[in-house]
Every structure is written in structure tokens, then in C-alpha cells.
Coordinates of C-alpha atoms and ligand atoms in Angstrom, one line a residue:
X23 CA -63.3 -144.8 11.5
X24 CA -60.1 -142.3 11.0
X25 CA -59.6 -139.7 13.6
X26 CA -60.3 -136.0 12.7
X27 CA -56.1 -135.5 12.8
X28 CA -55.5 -138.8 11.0
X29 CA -58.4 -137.1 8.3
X30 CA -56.4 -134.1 8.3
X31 CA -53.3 -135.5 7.6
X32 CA -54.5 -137.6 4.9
X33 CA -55.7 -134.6 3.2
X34 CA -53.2 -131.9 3.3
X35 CA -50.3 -134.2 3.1
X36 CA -48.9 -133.1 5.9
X37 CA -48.2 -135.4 9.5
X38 CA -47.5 -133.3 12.1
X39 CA -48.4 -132.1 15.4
X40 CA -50.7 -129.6 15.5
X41 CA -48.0 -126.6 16.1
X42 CA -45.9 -126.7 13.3
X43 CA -48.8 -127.5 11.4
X44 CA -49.2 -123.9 9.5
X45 CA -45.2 -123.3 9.1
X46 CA -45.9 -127.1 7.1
X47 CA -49.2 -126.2 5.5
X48 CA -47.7 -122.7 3.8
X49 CA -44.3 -124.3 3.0
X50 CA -46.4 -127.3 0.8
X51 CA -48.6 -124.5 -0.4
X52 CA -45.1 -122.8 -1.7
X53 CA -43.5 -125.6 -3.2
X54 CA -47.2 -126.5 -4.7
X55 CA -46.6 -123.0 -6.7
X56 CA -43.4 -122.9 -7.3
X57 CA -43.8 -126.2 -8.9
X58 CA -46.7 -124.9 -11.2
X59 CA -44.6 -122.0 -12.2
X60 CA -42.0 -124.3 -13.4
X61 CA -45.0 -126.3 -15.3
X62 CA -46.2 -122.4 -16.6
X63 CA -42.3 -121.9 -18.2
X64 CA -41.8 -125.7 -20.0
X65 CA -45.4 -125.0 -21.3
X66 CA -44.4 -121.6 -22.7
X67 CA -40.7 -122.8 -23.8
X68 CA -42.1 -124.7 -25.9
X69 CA -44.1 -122.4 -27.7
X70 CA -41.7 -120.1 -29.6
X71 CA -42.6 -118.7 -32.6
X72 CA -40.8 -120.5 -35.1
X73 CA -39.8 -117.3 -37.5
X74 CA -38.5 -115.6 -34.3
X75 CA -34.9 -114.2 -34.8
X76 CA -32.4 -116.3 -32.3
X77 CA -32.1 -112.9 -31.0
X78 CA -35.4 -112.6 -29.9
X79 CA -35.6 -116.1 -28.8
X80 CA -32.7 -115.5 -26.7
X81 CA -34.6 -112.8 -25.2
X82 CA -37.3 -114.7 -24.5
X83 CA -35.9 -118.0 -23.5
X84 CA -34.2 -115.7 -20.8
X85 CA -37.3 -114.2 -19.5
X86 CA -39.5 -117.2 -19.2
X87 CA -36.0 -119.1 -17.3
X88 CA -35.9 -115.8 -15.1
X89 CA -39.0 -116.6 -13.4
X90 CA -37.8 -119.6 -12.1
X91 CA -34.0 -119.5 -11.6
X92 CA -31.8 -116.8 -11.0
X93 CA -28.9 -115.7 -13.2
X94 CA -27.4 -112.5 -14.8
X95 CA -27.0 -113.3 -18.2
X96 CA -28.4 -116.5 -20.7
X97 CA -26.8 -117.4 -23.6
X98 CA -28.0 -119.2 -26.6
X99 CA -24.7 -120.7 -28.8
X100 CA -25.3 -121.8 -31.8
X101 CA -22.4 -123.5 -34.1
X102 CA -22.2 -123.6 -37.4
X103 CA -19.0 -124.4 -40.0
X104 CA -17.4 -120.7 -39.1
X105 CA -17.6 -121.1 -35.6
X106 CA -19.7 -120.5 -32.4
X107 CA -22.9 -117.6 -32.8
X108 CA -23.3 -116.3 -29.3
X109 CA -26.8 -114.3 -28.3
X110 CA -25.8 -113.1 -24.9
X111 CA -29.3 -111.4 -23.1
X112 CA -28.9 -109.3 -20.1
X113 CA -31.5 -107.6 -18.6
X114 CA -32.1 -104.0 -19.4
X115 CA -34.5 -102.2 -16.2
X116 CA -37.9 -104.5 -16.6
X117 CA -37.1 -106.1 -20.2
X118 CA -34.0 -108.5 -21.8
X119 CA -32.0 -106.9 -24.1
X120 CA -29.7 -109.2 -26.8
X121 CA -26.7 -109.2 -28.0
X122 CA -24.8 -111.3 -30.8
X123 CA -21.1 -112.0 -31.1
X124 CA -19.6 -114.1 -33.2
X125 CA -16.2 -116.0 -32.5
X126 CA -14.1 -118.6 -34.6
X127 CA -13.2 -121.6 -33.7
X128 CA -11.3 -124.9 -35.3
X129 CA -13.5 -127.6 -37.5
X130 CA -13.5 -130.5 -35.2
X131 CA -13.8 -128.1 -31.8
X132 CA -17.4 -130.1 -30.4
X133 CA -17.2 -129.9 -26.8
X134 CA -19.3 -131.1 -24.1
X135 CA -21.4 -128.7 -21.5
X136 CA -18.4 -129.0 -19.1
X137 CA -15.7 -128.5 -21.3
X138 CA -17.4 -125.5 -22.8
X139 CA -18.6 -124.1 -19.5
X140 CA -14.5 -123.6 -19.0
X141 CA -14.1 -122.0 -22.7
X142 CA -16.4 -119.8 -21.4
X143 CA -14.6 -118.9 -18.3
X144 CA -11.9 -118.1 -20.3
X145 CA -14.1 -116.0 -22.8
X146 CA -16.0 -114.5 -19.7
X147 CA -13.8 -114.3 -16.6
X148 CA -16.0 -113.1 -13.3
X149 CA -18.8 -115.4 -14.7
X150 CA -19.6 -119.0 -13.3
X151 CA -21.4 -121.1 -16.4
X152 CA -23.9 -123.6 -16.2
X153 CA -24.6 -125.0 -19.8
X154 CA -26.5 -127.5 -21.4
X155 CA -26.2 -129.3 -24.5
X156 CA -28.3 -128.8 -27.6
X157 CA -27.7 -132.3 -29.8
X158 CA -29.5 -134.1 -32.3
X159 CA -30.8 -137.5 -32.5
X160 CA -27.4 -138.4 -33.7
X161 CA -25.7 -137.4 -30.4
X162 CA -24.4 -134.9 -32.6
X163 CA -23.9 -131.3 -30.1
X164 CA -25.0 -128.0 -32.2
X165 CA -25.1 -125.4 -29.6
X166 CA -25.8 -124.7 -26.3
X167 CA -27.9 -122.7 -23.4
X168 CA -26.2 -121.4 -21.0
X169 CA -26.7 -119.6 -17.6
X170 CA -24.3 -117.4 -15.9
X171 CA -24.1 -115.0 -12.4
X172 CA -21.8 -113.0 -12.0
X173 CA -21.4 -113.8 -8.0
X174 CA -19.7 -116.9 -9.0
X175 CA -22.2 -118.9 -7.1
X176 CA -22.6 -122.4 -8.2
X177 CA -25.7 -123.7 -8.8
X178 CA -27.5 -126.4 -6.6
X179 CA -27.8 -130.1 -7.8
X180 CA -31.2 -129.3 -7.5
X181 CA -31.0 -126.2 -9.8
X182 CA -29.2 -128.2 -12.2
X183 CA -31.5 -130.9 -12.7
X184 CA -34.3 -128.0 -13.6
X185 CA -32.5 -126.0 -15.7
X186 CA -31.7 -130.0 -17.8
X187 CA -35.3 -130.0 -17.8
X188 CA -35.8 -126.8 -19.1
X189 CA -32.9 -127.0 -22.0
X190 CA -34.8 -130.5 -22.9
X191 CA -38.2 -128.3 -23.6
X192 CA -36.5 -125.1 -25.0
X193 CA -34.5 -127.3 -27.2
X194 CA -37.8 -129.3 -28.8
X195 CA -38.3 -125.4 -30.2
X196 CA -34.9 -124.3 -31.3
X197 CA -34.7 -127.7 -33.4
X198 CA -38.2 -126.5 -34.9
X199 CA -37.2 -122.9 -35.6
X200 CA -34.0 -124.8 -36.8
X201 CA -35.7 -126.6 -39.5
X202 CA -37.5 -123.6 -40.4
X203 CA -35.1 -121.5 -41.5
X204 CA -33.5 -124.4 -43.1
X205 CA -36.6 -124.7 -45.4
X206 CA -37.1 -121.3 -45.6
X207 CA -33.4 -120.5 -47.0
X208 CA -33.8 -123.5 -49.5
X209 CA -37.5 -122.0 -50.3
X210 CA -35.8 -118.5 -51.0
X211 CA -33.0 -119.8 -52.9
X212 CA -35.3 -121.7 -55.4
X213 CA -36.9 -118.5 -56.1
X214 CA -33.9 -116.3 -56.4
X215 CA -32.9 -118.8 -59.4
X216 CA -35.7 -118.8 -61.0
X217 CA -35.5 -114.9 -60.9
X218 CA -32.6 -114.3 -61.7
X219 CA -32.9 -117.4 -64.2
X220 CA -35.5 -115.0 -65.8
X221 CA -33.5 -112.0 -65.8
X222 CA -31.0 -114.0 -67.8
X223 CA -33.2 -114.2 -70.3
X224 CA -35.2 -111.3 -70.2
X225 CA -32.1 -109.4 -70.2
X226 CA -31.3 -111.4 -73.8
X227 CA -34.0 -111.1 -75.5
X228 CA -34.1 -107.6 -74.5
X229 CA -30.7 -106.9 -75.6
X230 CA -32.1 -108.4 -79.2
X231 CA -34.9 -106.9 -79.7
X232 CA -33.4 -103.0 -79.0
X233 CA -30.3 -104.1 -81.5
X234 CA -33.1 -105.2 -84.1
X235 CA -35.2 -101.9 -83.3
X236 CA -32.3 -99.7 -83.1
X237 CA -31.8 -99.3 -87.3
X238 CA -35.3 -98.8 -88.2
X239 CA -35.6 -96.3 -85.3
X240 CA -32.5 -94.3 -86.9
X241 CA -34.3 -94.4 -90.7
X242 CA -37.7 -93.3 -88.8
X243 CA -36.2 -90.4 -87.0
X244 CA -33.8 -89.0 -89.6
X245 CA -36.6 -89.1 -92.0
X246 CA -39.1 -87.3 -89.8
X247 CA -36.4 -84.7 -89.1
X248 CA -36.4 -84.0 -92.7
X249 CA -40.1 -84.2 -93.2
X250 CA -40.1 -81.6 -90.4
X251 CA -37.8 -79.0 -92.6
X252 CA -39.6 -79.2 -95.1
X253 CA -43.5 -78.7 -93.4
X254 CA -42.5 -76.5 -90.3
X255 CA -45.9 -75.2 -90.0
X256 CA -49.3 -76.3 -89.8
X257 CA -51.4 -79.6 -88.3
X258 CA -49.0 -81.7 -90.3
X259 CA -45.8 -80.0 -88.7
X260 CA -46.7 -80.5 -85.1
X261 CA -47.7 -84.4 -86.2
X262 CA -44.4 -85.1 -87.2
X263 CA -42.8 -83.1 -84.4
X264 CA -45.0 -85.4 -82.0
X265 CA -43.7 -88.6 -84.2
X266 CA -40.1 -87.4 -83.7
X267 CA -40.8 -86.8 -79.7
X268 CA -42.3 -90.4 -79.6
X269 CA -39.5 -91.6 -81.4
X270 CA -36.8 -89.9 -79.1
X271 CA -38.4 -91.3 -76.6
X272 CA -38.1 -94.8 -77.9
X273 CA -34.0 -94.4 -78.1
X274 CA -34.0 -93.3 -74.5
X275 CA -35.7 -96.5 -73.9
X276 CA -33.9 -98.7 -76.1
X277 CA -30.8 -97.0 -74.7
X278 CA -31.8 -97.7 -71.3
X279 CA -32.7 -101.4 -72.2
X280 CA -29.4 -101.8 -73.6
X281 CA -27.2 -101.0 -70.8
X282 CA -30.2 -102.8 -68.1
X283 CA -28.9 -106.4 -70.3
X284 CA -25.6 -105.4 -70.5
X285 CA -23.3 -108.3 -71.0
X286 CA -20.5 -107.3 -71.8
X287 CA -17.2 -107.2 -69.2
X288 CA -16.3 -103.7 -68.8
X289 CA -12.6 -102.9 -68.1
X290 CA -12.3 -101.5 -64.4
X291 CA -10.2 -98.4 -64.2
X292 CA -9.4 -96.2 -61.7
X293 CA -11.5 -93.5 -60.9
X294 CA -11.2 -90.2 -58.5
X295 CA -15.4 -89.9 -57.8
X296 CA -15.0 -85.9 -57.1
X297 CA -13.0 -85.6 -60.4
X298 CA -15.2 -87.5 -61.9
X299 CA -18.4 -85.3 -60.3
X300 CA -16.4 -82.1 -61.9
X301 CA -17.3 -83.7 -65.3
X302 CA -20.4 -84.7 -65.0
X303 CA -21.6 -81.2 -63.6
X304 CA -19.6 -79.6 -67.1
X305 CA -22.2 -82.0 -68.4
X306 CA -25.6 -81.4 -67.0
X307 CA -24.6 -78.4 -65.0
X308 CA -25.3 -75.2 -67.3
X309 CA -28.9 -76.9 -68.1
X310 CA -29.8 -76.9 -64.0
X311 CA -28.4 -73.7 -63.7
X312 CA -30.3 -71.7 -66.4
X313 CA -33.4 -73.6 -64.9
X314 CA -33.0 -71.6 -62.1
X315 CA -31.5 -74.4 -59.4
X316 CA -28.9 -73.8 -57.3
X317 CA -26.4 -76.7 -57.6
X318 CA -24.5 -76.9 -54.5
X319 CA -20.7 -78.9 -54.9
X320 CA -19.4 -81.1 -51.3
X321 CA -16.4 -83.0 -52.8
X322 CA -13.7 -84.1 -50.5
X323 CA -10.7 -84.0 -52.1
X324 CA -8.9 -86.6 -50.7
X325 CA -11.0 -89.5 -51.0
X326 CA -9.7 -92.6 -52.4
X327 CA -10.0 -93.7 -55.6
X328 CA -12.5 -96.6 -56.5
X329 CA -12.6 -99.1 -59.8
X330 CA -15.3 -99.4 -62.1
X331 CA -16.1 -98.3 -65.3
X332 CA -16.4 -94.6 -65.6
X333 CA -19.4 -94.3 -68.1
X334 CA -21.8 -96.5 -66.3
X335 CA -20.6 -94.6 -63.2
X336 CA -21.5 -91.3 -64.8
X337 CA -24.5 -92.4 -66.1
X338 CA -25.4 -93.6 -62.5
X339 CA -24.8 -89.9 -61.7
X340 CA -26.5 -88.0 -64.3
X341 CA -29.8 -89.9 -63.8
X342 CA -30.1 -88.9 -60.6
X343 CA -29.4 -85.5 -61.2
X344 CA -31.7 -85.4 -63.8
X345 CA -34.3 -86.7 -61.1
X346 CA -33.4 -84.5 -59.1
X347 CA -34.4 -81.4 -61.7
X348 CA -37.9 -83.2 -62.1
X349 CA -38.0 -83.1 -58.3
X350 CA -37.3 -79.7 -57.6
X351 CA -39.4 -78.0 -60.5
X352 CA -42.1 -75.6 -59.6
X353 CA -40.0 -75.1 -56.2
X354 CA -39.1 -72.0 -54.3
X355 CA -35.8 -71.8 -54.0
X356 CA -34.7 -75.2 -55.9
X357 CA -31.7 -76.2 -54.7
X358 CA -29.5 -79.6 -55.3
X359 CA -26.0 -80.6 -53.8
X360 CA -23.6 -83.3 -54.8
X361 CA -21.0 -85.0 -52.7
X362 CA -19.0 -87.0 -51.5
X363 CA -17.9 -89.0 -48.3
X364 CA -16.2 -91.8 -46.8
X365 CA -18.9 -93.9 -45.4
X366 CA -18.4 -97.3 -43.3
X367 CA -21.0 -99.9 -43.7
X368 CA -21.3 -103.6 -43.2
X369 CA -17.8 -103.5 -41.7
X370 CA -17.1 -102.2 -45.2
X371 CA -15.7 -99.1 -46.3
X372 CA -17.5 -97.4 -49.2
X373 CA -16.9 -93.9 -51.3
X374 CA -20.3 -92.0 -51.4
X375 CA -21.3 -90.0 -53.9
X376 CA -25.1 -88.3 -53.1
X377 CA -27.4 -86.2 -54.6
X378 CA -29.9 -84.6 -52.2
X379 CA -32.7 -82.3 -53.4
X380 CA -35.5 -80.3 -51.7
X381 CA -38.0 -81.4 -54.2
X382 CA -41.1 -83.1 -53.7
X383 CA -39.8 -86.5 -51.6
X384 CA -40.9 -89.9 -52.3
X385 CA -44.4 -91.4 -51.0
X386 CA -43.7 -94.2 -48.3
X387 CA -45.5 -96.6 -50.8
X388 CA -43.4 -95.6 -53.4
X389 CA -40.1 -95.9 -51.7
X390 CA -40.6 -100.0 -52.1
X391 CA -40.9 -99.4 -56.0
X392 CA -38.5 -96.7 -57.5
X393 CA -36.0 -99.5 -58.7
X394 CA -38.4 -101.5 -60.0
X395 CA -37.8 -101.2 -64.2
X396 CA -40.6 -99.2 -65.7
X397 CA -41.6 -97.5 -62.5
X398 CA -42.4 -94.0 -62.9
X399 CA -44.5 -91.4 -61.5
X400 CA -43.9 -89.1 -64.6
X401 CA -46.1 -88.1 -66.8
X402 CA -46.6 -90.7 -69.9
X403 CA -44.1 -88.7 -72.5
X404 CA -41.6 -87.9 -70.0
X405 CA -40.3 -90.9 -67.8
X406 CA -39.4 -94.6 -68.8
X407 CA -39.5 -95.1 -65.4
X408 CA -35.8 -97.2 -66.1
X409 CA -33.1 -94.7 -64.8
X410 CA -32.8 -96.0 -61.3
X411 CA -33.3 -99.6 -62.2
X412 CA -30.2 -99.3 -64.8
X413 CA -28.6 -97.4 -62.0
X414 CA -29.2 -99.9 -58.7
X415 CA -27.8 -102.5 -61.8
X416 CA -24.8 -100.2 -62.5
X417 CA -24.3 -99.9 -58.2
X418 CA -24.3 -103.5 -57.9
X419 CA -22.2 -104.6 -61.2
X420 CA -19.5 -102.9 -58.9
X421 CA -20.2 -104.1 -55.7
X422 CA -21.9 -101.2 -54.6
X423 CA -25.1 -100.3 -53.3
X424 CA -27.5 -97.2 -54.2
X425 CA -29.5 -95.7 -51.3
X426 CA -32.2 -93.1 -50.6
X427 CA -33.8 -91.2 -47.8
X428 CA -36.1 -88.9 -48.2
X429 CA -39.5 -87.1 -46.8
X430 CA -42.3 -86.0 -48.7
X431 CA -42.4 -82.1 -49.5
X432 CA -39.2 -81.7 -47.8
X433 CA -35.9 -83.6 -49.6
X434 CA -34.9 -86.5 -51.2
X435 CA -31.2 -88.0 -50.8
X436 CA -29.6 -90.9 -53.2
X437 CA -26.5 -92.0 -52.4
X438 CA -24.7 -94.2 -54.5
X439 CA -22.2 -96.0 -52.5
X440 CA -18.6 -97.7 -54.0
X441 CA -16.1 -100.1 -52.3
X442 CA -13.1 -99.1 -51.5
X443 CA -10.4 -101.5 -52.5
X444 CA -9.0 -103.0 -49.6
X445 CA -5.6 -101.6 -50.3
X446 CA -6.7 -98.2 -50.2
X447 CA -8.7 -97.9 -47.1
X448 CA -7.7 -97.8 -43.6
X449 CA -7.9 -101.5 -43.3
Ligands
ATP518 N1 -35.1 -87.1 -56.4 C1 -36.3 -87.6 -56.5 N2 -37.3 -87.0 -55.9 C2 -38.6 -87.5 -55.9 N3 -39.0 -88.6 -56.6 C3 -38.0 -89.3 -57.2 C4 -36.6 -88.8 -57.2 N4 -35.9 -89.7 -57.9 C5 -36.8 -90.7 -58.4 N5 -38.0 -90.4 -58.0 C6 -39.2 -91.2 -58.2 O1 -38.8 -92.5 -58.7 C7 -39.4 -92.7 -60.0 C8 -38.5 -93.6 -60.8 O2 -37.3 -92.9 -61.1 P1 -36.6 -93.4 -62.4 O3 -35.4 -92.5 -62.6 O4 -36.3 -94.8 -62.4 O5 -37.6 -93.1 -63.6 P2 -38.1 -91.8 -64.2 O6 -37.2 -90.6 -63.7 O7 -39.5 -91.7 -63.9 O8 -37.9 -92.0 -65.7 P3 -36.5 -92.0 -66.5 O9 -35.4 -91.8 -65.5 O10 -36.4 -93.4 -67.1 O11 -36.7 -91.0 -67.5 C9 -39.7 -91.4 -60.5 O12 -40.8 -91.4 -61.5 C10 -40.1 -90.6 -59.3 O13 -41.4 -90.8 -58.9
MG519 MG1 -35.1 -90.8 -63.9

């Protein structure tokens, strides 16, 4: 028979005299949690969401390891052929908040944990770094996760050992979201080919048929015009004034078509976009005007020039001033300004041209759908729905963009953006 302390001991693990027996009893109980808190974090490490943004994996990676060891900031490097991808999170009050810097580095630079713990000293003096590998099967490193405080405190051999754990789990999902993307990108670039495989020859045979259309279009409407002289009144004069709307209408399209497949190379020249505004507005101008809209003119100056070719440009322009009209009719006090700025984006430096209106705006469910060819909102005689699709075309034959902003019943705002040459900016 076992004694009642000799039973005791058996069960609770724990052989000791009967005074230190509850100092023993709670310290077992700790470690008994502590350790199922570690088992809680490798469980959830390896349940990352694999279309998660390494951004927001960082973010999480770093607050599951927070629960269980103590640092200031974790770092998940990725490298690829350009360099190292850093996604530093740091905690922000209760949340983890991420940020992503990118740094070059040579094409045969693959270090080990230790050797990039002191790159990283370099790159983060104040910081000690504890880092572990990411590799593949190969033995081939790809990145690493990293821990760092800013006390300079090493970490315990114990510590260590976890954290190799952990990277071991965490790295099971990276390699997954890894693959992923890797599939997705090669999914996505299938289909871009076959679009824009499509638009090759959509464009073509688009570009054919308004050529072919183009001459029996011209007979049709000069004969109408004259058929019109001659019967000016009656049932059979507003037909053929109807036939010669329908067949305007049909140019504008064909017109539109024809520039949408353009082919051709145009040759670039150099244009001043507030000079270039002046003309348009001698254009379209007068027509707003006597409509009753107050056309307000914010050209700088002394922007620089862009290249590109002038027509298309103005074209780009006069559509959305004519959109603009459409938008503002049956308004208060219609009112539509042009201008220009110098606008940085993408570490890019663009000239922007914008028309803003305080028209009717653009439904949220539309926004997704303006450029789309054949879109329109118009009634059936009076939009082809093509002017914004020709004119996002136009924007990005020149390595521009064209943007809007706008809220319903209050304004609408397009802004046609335009590199800058890079010996004309600041940079
Ligand atoms: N300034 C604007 N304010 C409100 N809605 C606009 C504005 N500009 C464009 N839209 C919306 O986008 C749609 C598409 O414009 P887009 O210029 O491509 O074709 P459209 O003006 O309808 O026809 P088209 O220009 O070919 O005569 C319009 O029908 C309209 O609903
Ligand atoms: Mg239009």
C-alpha cells in the first residue's frame, strides 16, 4: 500500500515536504499554462489566412509571438531578386501596427540568422536581433523572422529554442501563402493575356469595320441632308431629320471606335497643358458659356511641359468637359473649373489637368463602370457611352493615369494625370 504523501506525490508531480509544497504546486500549475499558451500560439501560427498581405501577417505573427515572448518590434524579411522586403510591426496602444521598407542588396548576398542579425545592427543600431531562418527544402534561405528589444537584452538559451519552434510553425504558413501568391500572379497573368489578347483583336476588327462603314455613312448623310432641303416640313421632314440624327450619331461612334483601336504611333511633341487648356476652352468654351455655366480657369503657369500627342490629349479634355455640361444641366448655379497642378504619386511626378463640376456626381455602383466602353447613363440618342473609355486609353497610351472623385448631388472631379519627364521635374 503507498502512503497518503507517497499518493500525493505521485499525483501532482511534485516530491516535497509538506511546506514548500504550495510554492511547488502553483509554480507546476504556472509552467502547466504557460506551456499550453505556447501550444495556443503554434496552433494559431499556423493558421494564417493564406491571401493575407505580408503586412498583415506581420501584424499578426507579432501578436500571437507577443503572448509568449517579449520584444519591441518583429520583423518579417522577405528576399526576392531586388533585395530584402522588410515588414517591421511595432505596437501601436493595444494593436500592431506595420510597416514596409524596402532595401537593396547584392545578388549572391544569402546570409545566415547570425550574420544577418549583425546587418541588422547596422541597419537598426539600439536594437539587439534574434532571427531565424526561413529556407526551403533545398537549404535554400528566403527570408527571415526576426525579434528585436530595444533594452539590448539578449535572449535566454531557453527563449531561443522557443522562438526556433515558433519560426518552424510560422514558417509552414508563409511557405503556403508563398505558393499562393505564386499561383495567383501566374492565374492573373493568364488572364491579362487573354484580355488584352482580345482587345488586340477586337480593336482590329473594330478599326475595319468603322473604315468599311465610314463611306456609306458619308453617302447616307449627305444625301439626307439634301432630302431634308428639299421636304423641310411635314411627317416626312422630321423622318429624315431623325435619320440624319441617327446617322450623326453613328460617326460619333465610329469616330470614337477609331481612335479606341488606334494603332498607329503618334509623334510625341511637347506640350505646355495650360496653353493647351487656353485652346481647348476657345473650343468648347462659348457653347458652356451661352448654356448658362460658369467656367472657372486654375492654370499654373509654370508647370512643366509633358510629351504626348496634342490631339488625343485634347480630345481627352473636351470629353470631359462635355461630361461635365451633361452633369451640371438643370443646376442652380452650374459651375465647372479646369486646372492644373503638379501632383506626386507613386514616387512619380505627374502634371494634372482636372475638370470638377457641381453636377449630379456618380453613383458608388457606377464609379466601378464609367470606363467601361459603351457605358452610359444617358439617354439612348445622346451618349455612346465611349468618351472615357477612349480617354482612360488616351491617359495610359502616355503613361498616365485618369482619375475621379466625386459625391452624388454634390461634384464630380476627373483628373487626367501626365508624367513629367524625368528631366524636367525636381528629380
Ligand atoms: N462629370 C460627370 N458627372 C456625372 N457623371 C458622369 C460624369 N462624367 C461621366 N459620367 C458618367 O459616366 C458615364 C460614361 O461617360 P462617357 O463619357 O464614357 O460616356 P457618355 O458621356 O455617356 O457618352 P459619350 O461621351 O460617348 O457621348 C456617363 O454616362 C455618366 O453616367
Ligand atoms: Mg461623355
Amino acid at each position: 500500500m503507498l502512503g497518503k504523501q507517497e499518493l500525493i506525490d505521485r499525483l501532482t508531480g511534485i516530491r516535497s515536504s509538506r511546506k514548500s509544497y504550495y510554492s511547488e504546486l502553483s509554480a507546476t500549475v504556472e509552467e502547466l499554462k504557460k506551456k499550453n499558451k505556447q501550444l495556443e500560439v503554434i496552433n494559431r501560427l499556423a493558421q494564417i489566412h493564406v491571401e493575407k498581405s505580408w503586412e498583415e501577417v506581420s501584424v499578426y505573427l507579432a501578436a500571437q509571438l507577443s503572448q509568449i515572448v517579449a520584444f519591441d518590434r518583429f520583423m518579417l524579411t522577405l528576399a526576392d531578386q531586388t533585395g530584402l522586403l522588410f515588414h517591421a510591426a511595432e505596437r501601436e496602444g493595444e494593436s500592431w501596427s506595420c510597416r514596409f521598407v524596402k532595401r537593396r542588396i547584392g545578388a549572391n548576398d544569402a546570409w545566415t540568422p547570425e550574420e544577418f542579425d549583425r546587418l541588422l545592427q547596422e541597419v537598426t543600431p539600439g536594437y539587439y536581433s534574434a532571427s531565424v531562418g526561413l529556407q526551403y527544402q533545398t537549404g535554400k534561405i528566403y527570408g527571415y523572422l526576426t525579434l528585436q528589444n530595444r533594452q539590448n537584452k539578449e535572449y535566454s538559451r531557453e527563449e531561443l529554442e522557443l522562438y526556433q519552434r515558433l519560426g518552424e510553425h510560422a514558417r509552414i504558413s508563409i511557405e503556403n501563402i508563398l505558393l499562393f501568391k505564386d499561383v495567383s500572379e501566374k492565374i492573373n497573368l493568364e488572364a491579362q493575356l487573354i484580355q488584352s489578347a482580345k482587345m488586340a483583336a477586337l480593336g482590329e476588327m473594330a478599326a475595319g469595320i468603322a473604315h468599311e462603314l465610314n463611306s456609306p455613312l458619308t453617302a447616307i448623310l449627305g444625301h439626307v441632308q439634301l432630302l431634308m432641303r428639299a421636304m423641310k416640313e411635314g411627317r416626312h421632314g422630321k423622318m429624315l431629320a431623325d435619320i440624319y440624327q441617327c446617322g450623326l450619331r453613328c460617326t460619333k461612334i465610329i469616330q470614337n471606335l477609331l481612335i479606341f483601336s488606334r494603332q498607329e504611333e503618334v509623334q510625341p511633341e511637347t506640350i505646355q497643358l495650360s496653353e493647351l487648356i487656353d485652346d481647348v476652352l476657345g473650343l468648347v468654351g462659348y457653347q458652356l458659356v451661352v448654356s448658362g455655366i460658369t467656367v472657372r480657369k486654375e492654370t499654373e503657369q509654370s508647370l512643366p511641359s509633358v510629351r504626348g500627342s496634342r490631339n488625343q490629349i485634347e480630345q481627352v479634355i473636351i470629353n470631359l468637359l462635355l461630361n461635365a455640361r451633361d452633369a451640371v444641366q438643370g443646376k442652380n448655379d452650374p459651375e465647372i473649373t479646369v486646372g492644373t497642378c503638379l501632383t506626386r504619386l507613386e514616387e512619380r511626378l505627374f502634371v494634372s489637368v482636372y475638370v470638377r463640376d457641381n453636377g449630379v456626381g456618380i453613383a458608388g455602383e457606377h464609379l466601378s463602370q464609367i470606363f467601361n466602353p459603351f457605358f452610359t447613363t444617358k439617354e439612348r440618342m445622346k451618349g455612346t457611352g465611349l468618351g472615357l473609355s477612349v480617354s482612360l486609353g488616351i491617359a495610359e497610351s502616355h503613361g498616365g493615369k485618369l482619375l475621379v472623385d466625386s459625391r452624388v448631388g454634390e461634384y464630380s472631379v476627373f483628373s487626367l494625370l501626365l508624367p513629367v519627364p524625368d528631366h524636367e521635374g525636381e528629380d
